[in-house]
Amino acid sequence: MSKFHRQTDRQTDRQNNYDLLRIIAALAVICNHTTDYYICHPQENDLWFSCVVWSLVSVAVPIFFMLSGAFLISNDKNADCRYFYKHSLGKLGIPLLVFTIFYISWYVGISLVKMALGKEGIVGIVSVAKYIVTGWHGHPLWFMYTLLGIYCFIPLLVRIRKYTTVNCFRKYGAIFSLWCVISFLDINIGTSWNIGLVACYMGYVVSGYILYDLLLSKKNNFVAAICLICALLIGAGNGMMLYEYVLATGELRNVWVSSAGAPLMVIEAVLVFVGFAFIRIKINLFRLSVLTFPVYLIHKFVLEVLQKAKCEIWQWNSFWGILISVFCTFILSLLLAWMYLKIYSVLRK
């Protein structure tokens, strides 16, 4: 066997363990945005629970970047810029355009209604424009903007991977990933396509491929369970530190505890990814997995509609509130995502 990376179509095969990870990551993102509300509106002693849950599910976005790296960098065909960007148009470009227009219309519409009721001036529409342009955190569009920047480098990474020895790519990839994590602690983020932000998350992208390639043929449910249990314990511990920080300052964001580059957050994300890499699953989850991307893009709209409708969910304690709101948001988002893909497939014909 050559010491260089094998050219193979293995990456085109659906792998049930990673499909399951996508589904769980989509649920985790919804849970993360739901929990934001309970941290900002704590009820009695529920704050600690909300902080722990928030910390446990915040690895979802890093996991999505790791999954992107695993399957994009492992595909030799993506070394061809023309091939890669042609296929990326339908996968990323069109959804980005559709949902950018959708959310602009949604937020501008809300601002116009508020203006008509005298609750808001022109500054509301200006704020919407600013948010859309910068791709503010806590909203699905920022992930799309950052992913767009990462896609610019995928053909280059695939070429480097193809013409470098396996060990060399892993060593330099590990060093690069560490540098990206360190960069998280020092970067001043202005926009989601900020080259510094793209570089930071690129560490997860490269790490995702390295772990995927390293553990491709390894399956052991016991090892998977150990990794996932350790991830849960680390996430819970990080959540308690976040609770102390929120309690002391009233703020949620802290680079050492709640950012994607926080040391414990990185370890948790790696353990979750490794855990699922070891899982052996026979159930085919492809049909549900393909819906996770549009679910991610749609869920924020569904969640905001539920919040604006003043549903009784938000008056419940954090445990039942988070559980029920995540379930309702996921089911409704799943339905809308299915409708979106059906309409998209018809229009493509």
Short mmCIF file of C-alpha atoms in Angstrom, two decimals:
data_model
loop_
_atom_site.label_atom_id
_atom_site.label_comp_id
_atom_site.label_asym_id
_atom_site.label_seq_id
_atom_site.Cartn_x
_atom_site.Cartn_y
_atom_site.Cartn_z
CA MET A 1 0.00 0.00 0.00
CA SER A 2 1.38 3.42 -0.93
CA LYS A 3 2.42 5.72 1.90
CA PHE A 4 0.43 8.42 0.13
CA HIS A 5 -3.31 8.83 0.58
CA ARG A 6 -5.30 6.32 -1.44
CA GLN A 7 -7.54 7.62 -4.17
CA THR A 8 -10.91 6.12 -3.40
CA ASP A 9 -14.61 6.83 -3.50
CA ARG A 10 -15.09 5.67 0.09
CA GLN A 11 -16.22 9.14 1.08
CA THR A 12 -19.28 8.87 -1.18
CA ASP A 13 -20.72 6.02 0.89
CA ARG A 14 -23.26 6.96 3.53
CA GLN A 15 -22.07 6.06 7.00
CA ASN A 16 -24.85 5.60 9.51
CA ASN A 17 -22.82 6.70 12.52
CA TYR A 18 -22.06 10.09 10.97
CA ASP A 19 -25.65 10.45 9.75
CA LEU A 20 -26.78 9.94 13.35
CA LEU A 21 -24.24 12.53 14.50
CA ARG A 22 -25.68 15.05 12.01
CA ILE A 23 -29.20 14.48 13.31
CA ILE A 24 -28.13 14.84 16.94
CA ALA A 25 -26.08 17.95 16.09
CA ALA A 26 -29.16 19.53 14.47
CA LEU A 27 -31.19 18.81 17.60
CA ALA A 28 -28.36 20.21 19.72
CA VAL A 29 -28.32 23.50 17.78
CA ILE A 30 -32.06 23.91 18.36
CA CYS A 31 -31.53 23.11 22.04
CA ASN A 32 -28.69 25.64 22.20
CA HIS A 33 -30.82 28.48 20.82
CA THR A 34 -33.75 27.48 23.04
CA THR A 35 -31.51 27.48 26.11
CA ASP A 36 -30.32 31.01 25.28
CA TYR A 37 -33.78 32.24 26.26
CA TYR A 38 -33.74 30.55 29.66
CA ILE A 39 -30.27 31.88 30.45
CA CYS A 40 -31.40 35.41 29.58
CA HIS A 41 -34.69 34.91 31.49
CA PRO A 42 -33.70 32.64 34.40
CA GLN A 43 -36.44 31.28 36.63
CA GLU A 44 -35.47 30.84 40.27
CA ASN A 45 -32.81 28.10 40.50
CA ASP A 46 -33.04 26.97 36.87
CA LEU A 47 -30.03 28.97 35.69
CA TRP A 48 -27.48 26.28 36.55
CA PHE A 49 -29.44 23.65 34.59
CA SER A 50 -29.71 25.95 31.56
CA CYS A 51 -25.96 26.67 31.66
CA VAL A 52 -25.08 22.97 31.83
CA VAL A 53 -27.42 22.12 28.94
CA TRP A 54 -26.08 25.07 26.93
CA SER A 55 -22.52 23.88 27.43
CA LEU A 56 -23.37 20.28 26.49
CA VAL A 57 -25.06 21.23 23.21
CA SER A 58 -22.74 24.06 22.16
CA VAL A 59 -20.38 21.57 20.50
CA ALA A 60 -22.97 21.12 17.73
CA VAL A 61 -21.55 23.80 15.42
CA PRO A 62 -17.92 22.61 15.81
CA ILE A 63 -19.23 19.11 15.05
CA PHE A 64 -20.85 20.37 11.84
CA PHE A 65 -17.52 21.88 10.77
CA MET A 66 -15.72 18.62 11.60
CA LEU A 67 -18.23 16.64 9.53
CA SER A 68 -17.72 19.05 6.63
CA GLY A 69 -13.97 18.52 6.80
CA ALA A 70 -14.29 14.76 7.08
CA PHE A 71 -16.25 14.34 3.87
CA LEU A 72 -15.04 17.31 1.81
CA ILE A 73 -11.29 16.83 2.29
CA SER A 74 -11.50 13.04 1.88
CA ASN A 75 -13.07 13.36 -1.57
CA ASP A 76 -10.31 13.43 -4.23
CA LYS A 77 -12.70 14.94 -6.78
CA ASN A 78 -12.86 18.14 -4.73
CA ALA A 79 -9.28 18.94 -5.77
CA ASP A 80 -10.78 20.09 -9.07
CA CYS A 81 -11.99 23.65 -8.46
CA ARG A 82 -14.49 23.56 -11.31
CA TYR A 83 -16.03 20.30 -10.08
CA PHE A 84 -16.12 21.38 -6.44
CA TYR A 85 -17.63 24.82 -6.92
CA LYS A 86 -20.16 23.54 -9.45
CA HIS A 87 -21.44 21.01 -6.92
CA SER A 88 -21.20 23.55 -4.09
CA LEU A 89 -23.58 25.90 -5.90
CA GLY A 90 -26.57 23.67 -5.22
CA LYS A 91 -25.38 22.50 -1.84
CA LEU A 92 -24.39 25.85 -0.33
CA GLY A 93 -24.81 28.74 -2.77
CA ILE A 94 -28.52 28.42 -3.55
CA PRO A 95 -29.61 27.73 0.08
CA LEU A 96 -27.49 30.70 1.19
CA LEU A 97 -29.22 32.98 -1.33
CA VAL A 98 -32.72 31.65 -0.60
CA PHE A 99 -32.47 31.90 3.17
CA THR A 100 -30.68 35.25 3.13
CA ILE A 101 -33.60 36.69 1.13
CA PHE A 102 -36.07 34.89 3.40
CA TYR A 103 -34.61 36.23 6.64
CA ILE A 104 -34.17 39.74 5.24
CA SER A 105 -37.88 39.72 4.31
CA TRP A 106 -38.83 38.30 7.71
CA TYR A 107 -36.93 40.85 9.79
CA VAL A 108 -37.72 43.82 7.57
CA GLY A 109 -41.39 42.81 7.74
CA ILE A 110 -41.26 42.73 11.54
CA SER A 111 -39.56 46.16 11.59
CA LEU A 112 -42.19 47.64 9.27
CA VAL A 113 -45.01 46.34 11.48
CA LYS A 114 -43.31 47.85 14.53
CA MET A 115 -42.88 51.16 12.67
CA ALA A 116 -46.58 51.15 11.74
CA LEU A 117 -47.45 50.60 15.40
CA GLY A 118 -45.09 53.35 16.48
CA LYS A 119 -42.89 50.95 18.45
CA GLU A 120 -39.79 51.37 16.31
CA GLY A 121 -38.25 53.89 13.91
CA ILE A 122 -36.09 53.52 10.83
CA VAL A 123 -33.25 52.36 13.06
CA GLY A 124 -34.90 48.92 13.14
CA ILE A 125 -34.42 48.39 9.40
CA VAL A 126 -30.86 49.73 9.62
CA SER A 127 -30.17 47.16 12.34
CA VAL A 128 -31.57 44.39 10.14
CA ALA A 129 -29.23 45.42 7.31
CA LYS A 130 -26.28 45.43 9.70
CA TYR A 131 -27.14 42.02 11.11
CA ILE A 132 -27.56 40.47 7.67
CA VAL A 133 -24.29 41.92 6.37
CA THR A 134 -22.23 40.87 9.37
CA GLY A 135 -23.96 37.54 9.92
CA TRP A 136 -24.50 37.88 13.63
CA HIS A 137 -23.83 35.01 16.00
CA GLY A 138 -26.78 33.05 17.29
CA HIS A 139 -28.33 33.00 13.83
CA PRO A 140 -27.99 30.26 11.15
CA LEU A 141 -26.72 32.67 8.49
CA TRP A 142 -23.40 33.26 10.26
CA PHE A 143 -22.61 29.55 9.88
CA MET A 144 -23.39 29.75 6.18
CA TYR A 145 -21.17 32.80 5.70
CA THR A 146 -18.28 31.16 7.56
CA LEU A 147 -18.75 27.91 5.65
CA LEU A 148 -18.65 29.88 2.40
CA GLY A 149 -15.21 31.19 3.37
CA ILE A 150 -14.05 27.69 4.30
CA TYR A 151 -15.24 26.33 0.94
CA CYS A 152 -12.78 28.68 -0.76
CA PHE A 153 -9.90 26.63 0.69
CA ILE A 154 -11.25 23.09 0.30
CA PRO A 155 -9.70 22.35 -3.16
CA LEU A 156 -6.32 23.54 -1.85
CA LEU A 157 -6.58 21.34 1.24
CA VAL A 158 -7.54 18.32 -0.87
CA ARG A 159 -4.54 18.86 -3.15
CA ILE A 160 -2.20 19.16 -0.18
CA ARG A 161 -3.70 15.99 1.29
CA LYS A 162 -3.34 14.08 -2.00
CA TYR A 163 0.32 14.92 -2.57
CA THR A 164 1.52 14.70 1.02
CA THR A 165 2.27 11.59 3.02
CA VAL A 166 -0.37 10.53 5.52
CA ASN A 167 1.83 11.17 8.57
CA CYS A 168 3.01 14.52 7.25
CA PHE A 169 -0.54 15.75 6.66
CA ARG A 170 -1.62 14.58 10.11
CA LYS A 171 1.30 16.27 11.86
CA TYR A 172 0.93 19.59 10.09
CA GLY A 173 -2.84 19.33 10.38
CA ALA A 174 -2.60 18.83 14.15
CA ILE A 175 -0.27 21.84 14.50
CA PHE A 176 -2.56 23.94 12.30
CA SER A 177 -5.61 22.91 14.33
CA LEU A 178 -3.89 23.87 17.59
CA TRP A 179 -2.95 27.26 16.13
CA CYS A 180 -6.57 27.79 15.08
CA VAL A 181 -7.81 27.02 18.59
CA ILE A 182 -5.33 29.49 20.08
CA SER A 183 -6.49 32.10 17.55
CA PHE A 184 -10.02 31.85 18.98
CA LEU A 185 -8.77 33.32 22.23
CA ASP A 186 -7.37 36.43 20.58
CA ILE A 187 -9.57 37.27 17.59
CA ASN A 188 -11.86 40.29 17.44
CA ILE A 189 -14.74 39.08 15.27
CA GLY A 190 -16.47 41.68 13.13
CA THR A 191 -18.19 39.67 10.41
CA SER A 192 -18.86 36.00 9.84
CA TRP A 193 -16.74 35.92 6.69
CA ASN A 194 -13.86 37.57 8.55
CA ILE A 195 -10.75 35.69 7.34
CA GLY A 196 -9.65 35.27 10.95
CA LEU A 197 -12.94 33.58 11.90
CA VAL A 198 -12.73 31.32 8.86
CA ALA A 199 -9.18 30.36 9.87
CA CYS A 200 -10.29 29.59 13.43
CA TYR A 201 -13.02 27.20 12.39
CA MET A 202 -10.74 25.70 9.74
CA GLY A 203 -9.02 23.97 12.64
CA TYR A 204 -12.20 21.97 13.26
CA VAL A 205 -12.51 21.25 9.53
CA VAL A 206 -8.99 19.82 9.29
CA SER A 207 -9.33 17.94 12.59
CA GLY A 208 -12.55 16.39 11.36
CA TYR A 209 -10.78 14.93 8.33
CA ILE A 210 -7.77 13.69 10.34
CA LEU A 211 -9.98 11.89 12.87
CA TYR A 212 -12.25 10.53 10.14
CA ASP A 213 -9.29 9.13 8.18
CA LEU A 214 -7.58 7.78 11.30
CA LEU A 215 -10.66 5.97 12.65
CA LEU A 216 -12.35 4.99 9.38
CA SER A 217 -12.14 1.21 9.86
CA LYS A 218 -12.27 1.19 13.66
CA LYS A 219 -15.56 0.24 15.30
CA ASN A 220 -15.94 -0.44 19.01
CA ASN A 221 -19.13 0.44 20.87
CA PHE A 222 -17.41 0.19 24.27
CA VAL A 223 -14.78 2.77 23.31
CA ALA A 224 -17.56 4.91 21.84
CA ALA A 225 -19.46 4.81 25.14
CA ILE A 226 -16.35 5.78 27.14
CA CYS A 227 -15.64 8.74 24.83
CA LEU A 228 -19.23 9.99 24.95
CA ILE A 229 -19.46 9.63 28.74
CA CYS A 230 -16.22 11.60 29.14
CA ALA A 231 -17.59 14.24 26.76
CA LEU A 232 -20.74 14.55 28.87
CA LEU A 233 -18.74 14.92 32.10
CA ILE A 234 -16.45 17.55 30.57
CA GLY A 235 -19.42 19.42 29.10
CA ALA A 236 -21.23 19.38 32.45
CA GLY A 237 -18.12 20.64 34.25
CA ASN A 238 -17.70 23.41 31.71
CA GLY A 239 -21.39 24.26 32.17
CA MET A 240 -20.94 24.72 35.92
CA MET A 241 -18.04 27.12 35.26
CA LEU A 242 -20.27 28.96 32.79
CA TYR A 243 -22.97 29.13 35.49
CA GLU A 244 -20.53 30.78 37.92
CA TYR A 245 -19.46 33.23 35.20
CA VAL A 246 -23.05 34.15 34.23
CA LEU A 247 -23.99 34.47 37.90
CA ALA A 248 -21.08 36.84 38.54
CA THR A 249 -21.24 38.98 35.38
CA GLY A 250 -24.68 38.45 33.82
CA GLU A 251 -22.96 37.78 30.47
CA LEU A 252 -22.92 34.57 28.47
CA ARG A 253 -19.91 34.95 26.19
CA ASN A 254 -16.47 34.21 27.55
CA VAL A 255 -13.63 32.97 25.33
CA TRP A 256 -12.31 30.61 28.02
CA VAL A 257 -15.66 28.97 28.80
CA SER A 258 -18.34 29.50 26.17
CA SER A 259 -16.53 30.16 22.86
CA ALA A 260 -15.97 27.45 20.25
CA GLY A 261 -12.26 27.71 21.00
CA ALA A 262 -12.59 27.28 24.77
CA PRO A 263 -10.22 24.43 25.80
CA LEU A 264 -12.90 22.23 27.39
CA MET A 265 -15.29 22.90 24.49
CA VAL A 266 -12.64 21.70 22.03
CA ILE A 267 -11.95 18.53 24.04
CA GLU A 268 -15.68 17.82 24.31
CA ALA A 269 -16.19 18.24 20.55
CA VAL A 270 -13.27 15.93 19.73
CA LEU A 271 -14.50 13.26 22.16
CA VAL A 272 -18.02 13.40 20.70
CA PHE A 273 -16.70 13.07 17.15
CA VAL A 274 -14.36 10.20 18.10
CA GLY A 275 -17.16 8.51 20.04
CA PHE A 276 -19.47 8.51 17.03
CA ALA A 277 -16.62 7.42 14.76
CA PHE A 278 -16.36 4.21 16.84
CA ILE A 279 -20.12 3.51 16.92
CA ARG A 280 -21.40 0.65 14.78
CA ILE A 281 -24.95 1.37 13.54
CA LYS A 282 -26.94 -0.74 11.09
CA ILE A 283 -30.01 1.50 10.79
CA ASN A 284 -30.05 3.57 7.59
CA LEU A 285 -30.64 7.20 8.56
CA PHE A 286 -30.00 8.78 5.17
CA ARG A 287 -33.54 10.13 4.60
CA LEU A 288 -33.55 11.96 7.91
CA SER A 289 -29.92 13.05 7.67
CA VAL A 290 -30.38 14.92 4.38
CA LEU A 291 -32.96 17.13 6.09
CA THR A 292 -30.57 18.35 8.80
CA PHE A 293 -29.04 21.17 6.74
CA PRO A 294 -32.37 22.88 5.86
CA VAL A 295 -33.58 22.14 9.43
CA TYR A 296 -30.58 24.07 10.70
CA LEU A 297 -31.45 27.01 8.45
CA ILE A 298 -35.18 27.00 9.19
CA HIS A 299 -35.24 26.32 12.94
CA LYS A 300 -34.43 29.89 14.00
CA PHE A 301 -37.52 31.16 12.18
CA VAL A 302 -39.72 28.51 13.81
CA LEU A 303 -38.26 29.22 17.23
CA GLU A 304 -38.83 32.97 16.88
CA VAL A 305 -42.43 32.43 15.75
CA LEU A 306 -43.07 30.29 18.84
CA GLN A 307 -41.50 32.93 21.06
CA LYS A 308 -43.41 35.80 19.45
CA ALA A 309 -46.64 33.81 19.78
CA LYS A 310 -46.07 33.91 23.56
CA CYS A 311 -46.59 30.16 23.87
CA GLU A 312 -46.99 28.89 27.42
CA ILE A 313 -43.81 26.85 26.91
CA TRP A 314 -41.67 29.82 27.88
CA GLN A 315 -43.44 30.12 31.25
CA TRP A 316 -42.51 26.58 32.28
CA ASN A 317 -39.37 25.64 34.20
CA SER A 318 -36.24 25.21 32.12
CA PHE A 319 -36.32 21.39 32.04
CA TRP A 320 -39.81 21.01 30.55
CA GLY A 321 -39.56 24.26 28.60
CA ILE A 322 -36.36 23.24 26.82
CA LEU A 323 -37.60 19.69 26.21
CA ILE A 324 -40.98 20.66 24.74
CA SER A 325 -39.71 23.66 22.73
CA VAL A 326 -36.89 21.61 21.18
CA PHE A 327 -39.35 18.86 20.22
CA CYS A 328 -41.89 21.28 18.72
CA THR A 329 -39.24 23.31 16.89
CA PHE A 330 -37.56 20.21 15.49
CA ILE A 331 -40.80 18.63 14.21
CA LEU A 332 -42.01 21.87 12.60
CA SER A 333 -38.57 22.56 11.12
CA LEU A 334 -38.43 19.01 9.80
CA LEU A 335 -41.76 19.49 8.04
CA LEU A 336 -40.71 22.83 6.52
CA ALA A 337 -37.33 21.37 5.50
CA TRP A 338 -39.06 18.49 3.73
CA MET A 339 -41.32 20.98 1.89
CA TYR A 340 -38.30 23.12 0.96
CA LEU A 341 -36.43 20.15 -0.54
CA LYS A 342 -39.52 19.03 -2.45
CA ILE A 343 -40.00 22.50 -3.95
CA TYR A 344 -36.29 22.75 -4.72
CA SER A 345 -36.23 19.36 -6.49
CA VAL A 346 -39.27 20.34 -8.60
CA LEU A 347 -37.72 23.69 -9.61
CA ARG A 348 -34.45 21.99 -10.58
CA LYS A 349 -36.34 19.87 -13.11
#
